[in-house]
Coordinates of C-alpha atoms and ligand atoms in Angstrom, one line a residue:
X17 CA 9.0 -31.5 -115.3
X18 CA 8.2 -34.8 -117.4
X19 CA 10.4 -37.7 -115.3
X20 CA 12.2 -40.5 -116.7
X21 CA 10.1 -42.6 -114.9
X22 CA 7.6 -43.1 -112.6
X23 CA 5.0 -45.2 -110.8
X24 CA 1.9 -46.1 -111.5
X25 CA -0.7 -46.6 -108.3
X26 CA -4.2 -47.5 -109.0
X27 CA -7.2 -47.3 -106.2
X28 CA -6.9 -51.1 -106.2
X29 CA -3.6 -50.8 -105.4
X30 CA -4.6 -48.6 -102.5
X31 CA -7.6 -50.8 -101.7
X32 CA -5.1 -54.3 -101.4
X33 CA -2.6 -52.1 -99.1
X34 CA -5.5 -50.9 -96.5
X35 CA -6.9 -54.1 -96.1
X36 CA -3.5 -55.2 -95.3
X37 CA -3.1 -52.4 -92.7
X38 CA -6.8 -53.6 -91.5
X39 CA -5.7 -57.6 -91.5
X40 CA -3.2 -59.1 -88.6
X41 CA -0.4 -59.1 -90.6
X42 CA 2.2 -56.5 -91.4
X43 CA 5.2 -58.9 -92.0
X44 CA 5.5 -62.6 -92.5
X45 CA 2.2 -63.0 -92.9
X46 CA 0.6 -64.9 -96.4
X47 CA 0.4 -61.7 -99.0
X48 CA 4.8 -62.1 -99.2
X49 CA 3.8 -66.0 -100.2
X50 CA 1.0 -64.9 -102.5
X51 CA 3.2 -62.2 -104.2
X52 CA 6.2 -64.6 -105.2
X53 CA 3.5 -67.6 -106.0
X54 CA 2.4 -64.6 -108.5
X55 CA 5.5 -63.6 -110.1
X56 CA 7.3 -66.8 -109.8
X57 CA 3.8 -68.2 -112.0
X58 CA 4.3 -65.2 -114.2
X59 CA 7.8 -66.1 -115.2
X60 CA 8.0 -69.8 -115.6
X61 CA 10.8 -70.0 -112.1
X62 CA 10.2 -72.8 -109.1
X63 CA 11.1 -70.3 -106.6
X64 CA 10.9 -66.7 -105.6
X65 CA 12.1 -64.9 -102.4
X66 CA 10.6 -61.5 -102.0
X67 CA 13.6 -59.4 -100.2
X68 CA 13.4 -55.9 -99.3
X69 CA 15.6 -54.7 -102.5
X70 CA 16.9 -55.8 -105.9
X71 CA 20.1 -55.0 -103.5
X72 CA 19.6 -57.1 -100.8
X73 CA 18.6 -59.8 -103.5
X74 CA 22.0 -59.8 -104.8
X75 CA 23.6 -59.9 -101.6
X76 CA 21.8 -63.1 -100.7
X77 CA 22.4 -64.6 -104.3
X78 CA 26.3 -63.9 -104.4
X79 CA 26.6 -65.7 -100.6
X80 CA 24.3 -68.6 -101.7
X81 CA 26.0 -68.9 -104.8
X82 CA 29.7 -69.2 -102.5
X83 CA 30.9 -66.1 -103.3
X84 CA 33.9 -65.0 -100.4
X85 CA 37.4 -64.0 -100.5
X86 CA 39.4 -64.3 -102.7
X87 CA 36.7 -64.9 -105.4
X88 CA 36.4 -62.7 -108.7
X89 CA 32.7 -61.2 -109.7
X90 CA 32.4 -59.6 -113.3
X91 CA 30.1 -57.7 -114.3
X92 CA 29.0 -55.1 -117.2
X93 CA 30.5 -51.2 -116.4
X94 CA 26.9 -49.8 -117.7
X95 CA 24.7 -50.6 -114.8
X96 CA 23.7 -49.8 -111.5
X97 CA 26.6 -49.4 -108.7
X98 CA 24.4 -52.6 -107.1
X99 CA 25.4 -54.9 -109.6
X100 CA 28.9 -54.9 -108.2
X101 CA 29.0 -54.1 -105.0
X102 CA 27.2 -57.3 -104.2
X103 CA 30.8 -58.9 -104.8
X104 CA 32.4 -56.5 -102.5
X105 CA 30.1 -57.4 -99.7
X106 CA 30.9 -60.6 -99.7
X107 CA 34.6 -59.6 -99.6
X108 CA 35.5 -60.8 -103.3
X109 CA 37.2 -59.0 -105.9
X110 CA 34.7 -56.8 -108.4
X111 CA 35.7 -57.0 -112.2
X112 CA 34.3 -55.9 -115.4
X113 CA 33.3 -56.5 -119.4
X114 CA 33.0 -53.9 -121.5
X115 CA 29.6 -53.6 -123.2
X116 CA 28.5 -54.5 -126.7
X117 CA 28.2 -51.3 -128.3
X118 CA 24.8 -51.9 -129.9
X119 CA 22.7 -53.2 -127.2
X120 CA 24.8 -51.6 -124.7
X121 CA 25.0 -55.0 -122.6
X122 CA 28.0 -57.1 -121.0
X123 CA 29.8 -57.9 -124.7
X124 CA 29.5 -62.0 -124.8
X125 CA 32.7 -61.6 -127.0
X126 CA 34.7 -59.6 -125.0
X127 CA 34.0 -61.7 -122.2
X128 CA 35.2 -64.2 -124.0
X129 CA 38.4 -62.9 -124.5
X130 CA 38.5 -62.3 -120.6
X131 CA 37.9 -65.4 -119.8
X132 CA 41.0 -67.0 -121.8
X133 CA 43.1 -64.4 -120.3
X134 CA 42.0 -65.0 -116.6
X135 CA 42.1 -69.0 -117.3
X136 CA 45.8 -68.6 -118.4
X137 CA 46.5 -66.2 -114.8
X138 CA 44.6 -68.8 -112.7
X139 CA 41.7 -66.3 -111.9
X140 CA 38.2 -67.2 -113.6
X141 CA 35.4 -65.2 -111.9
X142 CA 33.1 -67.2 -109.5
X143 CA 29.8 -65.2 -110.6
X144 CA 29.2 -63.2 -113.8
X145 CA 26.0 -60.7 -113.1
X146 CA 24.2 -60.4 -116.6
X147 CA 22.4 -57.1 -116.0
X148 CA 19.4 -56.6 -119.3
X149 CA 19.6 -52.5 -119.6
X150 CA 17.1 -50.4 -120.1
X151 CA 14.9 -54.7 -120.0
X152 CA 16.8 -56.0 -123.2
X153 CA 18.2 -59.2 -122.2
X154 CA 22.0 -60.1 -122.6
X155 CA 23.2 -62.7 -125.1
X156 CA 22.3 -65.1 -122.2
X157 CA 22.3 -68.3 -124.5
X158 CA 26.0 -67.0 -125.4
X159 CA 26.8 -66.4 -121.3
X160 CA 25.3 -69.9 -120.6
X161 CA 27.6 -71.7 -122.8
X162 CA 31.1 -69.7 -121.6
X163 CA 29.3 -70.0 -117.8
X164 CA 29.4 -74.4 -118.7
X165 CA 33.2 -74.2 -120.6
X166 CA 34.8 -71.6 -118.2
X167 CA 32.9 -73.0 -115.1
X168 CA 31.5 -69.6 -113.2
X169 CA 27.9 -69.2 -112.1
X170 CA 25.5 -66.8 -113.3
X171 CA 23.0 -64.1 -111.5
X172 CA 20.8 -62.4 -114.1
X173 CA 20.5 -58.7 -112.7
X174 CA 16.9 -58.3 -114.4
X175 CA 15.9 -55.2 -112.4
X176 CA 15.2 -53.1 -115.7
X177 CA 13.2 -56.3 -117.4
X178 CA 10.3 -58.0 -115.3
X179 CA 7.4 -58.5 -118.4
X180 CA 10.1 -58.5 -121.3
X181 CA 11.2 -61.9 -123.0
X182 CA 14.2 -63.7 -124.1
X183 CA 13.7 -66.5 -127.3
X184 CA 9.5 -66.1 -126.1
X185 CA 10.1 -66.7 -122.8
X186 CA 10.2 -64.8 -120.1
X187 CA 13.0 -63.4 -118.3
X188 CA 13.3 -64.5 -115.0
X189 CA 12.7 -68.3 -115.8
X190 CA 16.3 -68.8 -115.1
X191 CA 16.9 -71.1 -118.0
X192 CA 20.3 -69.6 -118.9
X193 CA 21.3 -68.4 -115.3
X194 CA 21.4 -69.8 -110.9
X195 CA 19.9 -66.9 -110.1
X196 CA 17.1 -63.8 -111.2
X197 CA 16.9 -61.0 -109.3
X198 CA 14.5 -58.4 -110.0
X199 CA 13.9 -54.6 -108.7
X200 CA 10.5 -53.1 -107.4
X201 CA 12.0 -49.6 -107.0
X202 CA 9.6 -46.9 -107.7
X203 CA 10.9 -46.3 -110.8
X204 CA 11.0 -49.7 -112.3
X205 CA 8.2 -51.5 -113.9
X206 CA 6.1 -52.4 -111.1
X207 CA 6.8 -51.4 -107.8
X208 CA 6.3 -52.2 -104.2
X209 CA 8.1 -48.9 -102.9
X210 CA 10.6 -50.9 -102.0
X211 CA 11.6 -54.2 -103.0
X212 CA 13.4 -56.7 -104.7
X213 CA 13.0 -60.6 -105.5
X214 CA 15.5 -63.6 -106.1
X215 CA 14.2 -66.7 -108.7
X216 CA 16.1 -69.3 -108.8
X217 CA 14.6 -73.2 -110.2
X218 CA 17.3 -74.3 -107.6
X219 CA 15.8 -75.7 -104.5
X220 CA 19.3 -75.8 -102.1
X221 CA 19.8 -72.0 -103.8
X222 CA 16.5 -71.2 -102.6
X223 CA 16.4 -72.7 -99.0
X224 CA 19.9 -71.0 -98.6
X225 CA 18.3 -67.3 -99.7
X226 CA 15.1 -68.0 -97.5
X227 CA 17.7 -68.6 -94.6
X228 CA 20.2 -65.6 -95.3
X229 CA 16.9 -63.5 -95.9
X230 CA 15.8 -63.6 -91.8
X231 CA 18.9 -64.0 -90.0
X232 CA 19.4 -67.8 -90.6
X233 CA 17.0 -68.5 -88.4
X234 CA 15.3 -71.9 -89.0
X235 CA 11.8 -73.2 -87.6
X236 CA 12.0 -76.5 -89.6
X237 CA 13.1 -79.4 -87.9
X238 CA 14.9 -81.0 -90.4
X239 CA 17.6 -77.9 -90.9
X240 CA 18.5 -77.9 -86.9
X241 CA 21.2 -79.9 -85.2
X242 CA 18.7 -81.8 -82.6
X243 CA 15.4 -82.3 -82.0
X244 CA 13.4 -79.2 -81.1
X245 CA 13.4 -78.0 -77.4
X246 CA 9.5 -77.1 -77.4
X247 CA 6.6 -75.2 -79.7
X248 CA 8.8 -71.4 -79.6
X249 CA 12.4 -73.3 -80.4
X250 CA 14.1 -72.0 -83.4
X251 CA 18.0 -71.9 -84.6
X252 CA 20.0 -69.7 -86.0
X253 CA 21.9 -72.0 -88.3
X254 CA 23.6 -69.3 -90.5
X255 CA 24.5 -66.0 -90.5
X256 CA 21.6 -63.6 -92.4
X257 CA 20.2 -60.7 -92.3
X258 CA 16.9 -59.2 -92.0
X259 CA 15.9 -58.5 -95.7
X260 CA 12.2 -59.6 -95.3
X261 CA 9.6 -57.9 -97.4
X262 CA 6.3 -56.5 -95.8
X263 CA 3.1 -57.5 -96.5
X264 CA 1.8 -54.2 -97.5
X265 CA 5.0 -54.2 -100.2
X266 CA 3.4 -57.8 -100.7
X267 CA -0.1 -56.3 -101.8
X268 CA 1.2 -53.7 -104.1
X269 CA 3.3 -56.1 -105.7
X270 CA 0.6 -58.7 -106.3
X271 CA -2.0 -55.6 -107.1
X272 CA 0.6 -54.2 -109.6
X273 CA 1.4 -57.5 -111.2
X274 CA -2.3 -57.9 -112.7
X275 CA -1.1 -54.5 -114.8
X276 CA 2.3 -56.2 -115.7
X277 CA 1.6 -56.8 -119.2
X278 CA -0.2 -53.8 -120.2
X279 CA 2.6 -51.4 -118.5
X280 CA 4.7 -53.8 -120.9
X281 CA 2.7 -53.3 -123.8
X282 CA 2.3 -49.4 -123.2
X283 CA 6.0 -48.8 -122.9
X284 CA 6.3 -50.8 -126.6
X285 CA 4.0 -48.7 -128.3
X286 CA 6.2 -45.5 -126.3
X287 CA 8.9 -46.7 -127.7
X288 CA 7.8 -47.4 -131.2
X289 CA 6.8 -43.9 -131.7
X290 CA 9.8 -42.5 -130.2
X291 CA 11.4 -44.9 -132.9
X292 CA 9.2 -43.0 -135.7
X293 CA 9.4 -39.4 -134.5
X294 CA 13.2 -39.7 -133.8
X295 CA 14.5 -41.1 -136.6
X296 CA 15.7 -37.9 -139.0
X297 CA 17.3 -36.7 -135.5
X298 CA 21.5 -36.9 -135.1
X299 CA 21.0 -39.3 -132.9
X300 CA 20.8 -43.5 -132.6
X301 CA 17.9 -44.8 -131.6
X302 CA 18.0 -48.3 -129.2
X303 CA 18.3 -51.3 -131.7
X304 CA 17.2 -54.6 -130.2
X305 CA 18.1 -57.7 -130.6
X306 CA 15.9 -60.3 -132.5
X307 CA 16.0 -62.5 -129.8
X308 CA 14.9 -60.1 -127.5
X309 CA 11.6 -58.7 -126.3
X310 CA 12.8 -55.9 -124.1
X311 CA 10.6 -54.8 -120.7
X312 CA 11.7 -51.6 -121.9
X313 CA 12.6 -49.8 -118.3
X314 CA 14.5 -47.5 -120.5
X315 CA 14.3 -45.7 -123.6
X316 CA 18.3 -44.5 -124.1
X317 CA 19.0 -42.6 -127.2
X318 CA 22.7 -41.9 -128.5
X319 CA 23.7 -38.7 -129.7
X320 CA 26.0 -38.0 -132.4
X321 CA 27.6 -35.7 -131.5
X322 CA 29.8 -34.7 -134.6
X323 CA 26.8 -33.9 -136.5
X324 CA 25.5 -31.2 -133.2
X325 CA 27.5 -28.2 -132.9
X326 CA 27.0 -28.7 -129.0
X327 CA 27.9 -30.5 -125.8
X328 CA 26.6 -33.7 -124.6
X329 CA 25.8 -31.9 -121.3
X330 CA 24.8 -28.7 -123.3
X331 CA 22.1 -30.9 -124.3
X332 CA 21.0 -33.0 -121.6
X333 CA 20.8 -29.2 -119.7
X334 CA 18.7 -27.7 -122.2
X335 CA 16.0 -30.5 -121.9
X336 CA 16.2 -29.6 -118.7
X337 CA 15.7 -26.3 -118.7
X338 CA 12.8 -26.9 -121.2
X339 CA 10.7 -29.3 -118.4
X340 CA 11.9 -32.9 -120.0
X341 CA 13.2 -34.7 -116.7
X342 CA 15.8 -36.5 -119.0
X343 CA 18.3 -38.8 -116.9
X344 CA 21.8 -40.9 -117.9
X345 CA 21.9 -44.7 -117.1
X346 CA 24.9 -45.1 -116.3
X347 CA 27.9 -43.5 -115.1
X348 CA 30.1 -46.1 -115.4
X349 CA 30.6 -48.0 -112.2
X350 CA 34.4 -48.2 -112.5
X351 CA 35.1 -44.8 -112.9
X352 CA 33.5 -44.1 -109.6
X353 CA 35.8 -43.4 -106.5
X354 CA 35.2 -46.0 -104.8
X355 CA 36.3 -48.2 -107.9
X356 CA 38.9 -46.1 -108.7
X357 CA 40.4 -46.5 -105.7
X358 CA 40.7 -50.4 -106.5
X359 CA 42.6 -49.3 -109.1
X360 CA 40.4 -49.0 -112.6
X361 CA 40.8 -45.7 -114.3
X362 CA 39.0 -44.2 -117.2
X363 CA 40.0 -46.4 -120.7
X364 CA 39.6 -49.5 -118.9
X365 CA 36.4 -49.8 -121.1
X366 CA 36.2 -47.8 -124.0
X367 CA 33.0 -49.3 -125.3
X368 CA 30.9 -48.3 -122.2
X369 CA 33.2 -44.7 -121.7
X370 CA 31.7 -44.1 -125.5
X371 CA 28.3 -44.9 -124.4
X372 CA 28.7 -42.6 -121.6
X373 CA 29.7 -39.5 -123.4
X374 CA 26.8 -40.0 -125.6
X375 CA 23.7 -41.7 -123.5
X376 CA 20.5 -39.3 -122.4
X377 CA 17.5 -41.3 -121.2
X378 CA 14.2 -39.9 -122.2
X379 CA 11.0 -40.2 -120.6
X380 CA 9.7 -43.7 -120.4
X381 CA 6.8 -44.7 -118.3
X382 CA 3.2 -47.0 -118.8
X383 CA 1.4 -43.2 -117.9
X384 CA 3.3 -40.9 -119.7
X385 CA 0.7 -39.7 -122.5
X386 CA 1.4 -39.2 -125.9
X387 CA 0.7 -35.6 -125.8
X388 CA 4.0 -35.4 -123.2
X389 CA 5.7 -37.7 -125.3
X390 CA 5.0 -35.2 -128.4
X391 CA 6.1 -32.4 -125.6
X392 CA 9.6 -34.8 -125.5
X393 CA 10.4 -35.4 -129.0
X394 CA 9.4 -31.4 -130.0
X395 CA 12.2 -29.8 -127.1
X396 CA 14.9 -32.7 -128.7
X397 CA 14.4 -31.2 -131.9
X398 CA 14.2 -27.5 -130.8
X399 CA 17.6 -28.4 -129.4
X400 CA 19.5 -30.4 -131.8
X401 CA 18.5 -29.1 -135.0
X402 CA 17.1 -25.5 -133.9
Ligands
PLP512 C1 17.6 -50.4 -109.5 C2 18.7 -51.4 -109.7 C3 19.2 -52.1 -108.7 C4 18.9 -51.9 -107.3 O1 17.6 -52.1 -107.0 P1 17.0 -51.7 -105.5 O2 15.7 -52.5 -105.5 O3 16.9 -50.2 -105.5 O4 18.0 -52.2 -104.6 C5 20.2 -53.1 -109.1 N1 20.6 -53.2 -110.4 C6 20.1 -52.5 -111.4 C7 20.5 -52.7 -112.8 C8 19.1 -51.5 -111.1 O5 18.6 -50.7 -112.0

């Protein structure tokens, strides 16, 4: 089977991981530091909190951002069940935007439209998380301005988009948002197994994260009530968690960042071809915006289906059954039972229920060689057009 995805893990990737395992660190030791120095460099942010998931990162960015009862989070349907329930942890109210039906992100106009609705009911959202599918960034510049008029805070979910760009910079330099997080799943573009990071070019944000990432346990003088009792006195001056990252997740990460741009640049020329080979197929290939320079996570594809005499599932089966590991990103998150049971119900979002009954994500990885890729494109065509 050819996957979706997968990682990418070089020997000096296994070299920079044993000689953690050999040093006197495991956790808290200086490769955590040296990995968000790296990416934090990389991306044009002050700070960066390595975190033990993109999930844990969004935890940690809706408390520091004052998100509690009472308070609304929105957030696109087409994503990731993480990129809500961050809101229900912190006991607020989850919402969402439909998408924009050509980049398949949170729709800037339709949130919009929200947003004057909500004003006139007295309930604007606290937090809107911008998540950048498949690494095409939302209209941020768009978000930014309704984030200033409308007065909510925004988290850029960026799990799917560390190495892509936004108007030439790169995403993750918070310039439109409070808060970045990004994913180091093994699927994603790098990887440290696990992991997840939070950038912010706040420094109260970031002190607040570095608390709620180790229990809100302090060390520095300055953030305790008295003077210290002795060399081993610490307080616990919040209420965190322990979210830490390990220094072996450290290595990989900083190992797998020197390869950052070259995975980028791989999955662009993957893409491009996919663009070529596809496009006499009855299907839509991903259009991206011209502000956008996508980190390319994904490669989604949209079938159309009135010109297939078969399913959507019919489909995604028989690549399947021929060895193409295709996937669907996402079921959308309201429809899910534990959203339902809030009370959304399919035709809440039309827009991302569309996308749904039409989305199959194909192969997409730095490794994947163009002979599989050629494997890929010949079992879509076997299927849709016989
Ligand atoms: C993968 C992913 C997450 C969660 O990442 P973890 O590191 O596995 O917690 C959150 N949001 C989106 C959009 C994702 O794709």
């Amino acid at each position: 089977m050819i996957p979706y995805g997968r990682q990418d893990i070089t020997q000096a990737d296994i070299d920079a991981v044993v000689s953690v395992l050999e040093s006197d660190f495991l956790t808290q030791g200086p490769v955590v530091p040296r990995f968000e120095e790296t990416v934090a460099a990389h991306v044009g942010a002050k700070h960066a909190l390595a975190v033990n998931s993109a999930t844990s990162a969004l935890h940690i960015a809706c408390i520091a951002l004052g998100v509690g009862a009472g308070d609304l989070l929105w957030t696109s349907p087409i994503t990731f069940v993480a990129s809500a329930n961050c809101g229900l942890y912190c006991g607020a109210e989850v919402d969402f935007v439909d998408i924009d039906s050509s980049t398949y992100n949170l729709c800037p106009k339709a949130l919009e439209a929200k947003l004057l609705s909500a004003e006139k009911a007295g309930r604007l959202p606290k937090v809107v998380v911008a998540v950048h599918l498949c690494g095409q960034p939302c209209d941020m510049a768009s978000i930014h301005a309704l984030g200033q008029r409308f007065g909510f805070k925004i988290i850029e979910d960026a799990s799917h988009a560390i190495g892509g760009k936004y108007r030439n910079e790169f995403i993750g330099n918070c310039r439109y948002s409070d808060i970045t997080v990004l994913s180091f799943h093994p699927v994603k573009i790098i990887t440290t197994a696990e992991g997840g990071m939070a950038l912010t070019n706040n420094d109260a944000l970031a002190a607040r994260m570095a608390l709620l990432r180790s229990h809100g346990i302090t060390r520095d003088v300055s953030l305790m009530t008295h003077d210290s009792d002795g060399p081993w006195y610490y307080q616990q001056v919040d209420l965190g968690f322990n979210y830490r990252m390990t220094e072996l997740q450290a290595a990989l990460g900083v190992s797998q960042m020197q390869r950052l741009d070259t995975y980028v640049a791989r999955r662009h020329e993957l893409a491009k071809q996919y663009d070529t080979f596809l496009k006499d197929l009855p299907l839509v290939t991903p259009w991206q915006h011209p502000d956008s320079y996508s980190g390319l996570h994904l490669y989604v594809i949209r079938l159309q289906l009135e010109q297939v005499g078969k399913t959507h599932r019919e489909i995604f089966e028989a690549l399947r059954a021929q060895g193409i590991g295709v996937n669907l990103h996402y079921i959308p998150v309201h429809t899910q039972p534990y959203y339902e049971q809030m009370g959304f119900k399919k035709g809440d979002f039309p827009a991302a229920e569309q996308y749904y009954a039409e989305a199959i994500s194909l192969p997409m990885y730095q490794t994947l060689p163009d002979a599989q890729q050629d494997e890929v494109v010949d079992a879509l065509k076997k299927v849709l057009i016989g």
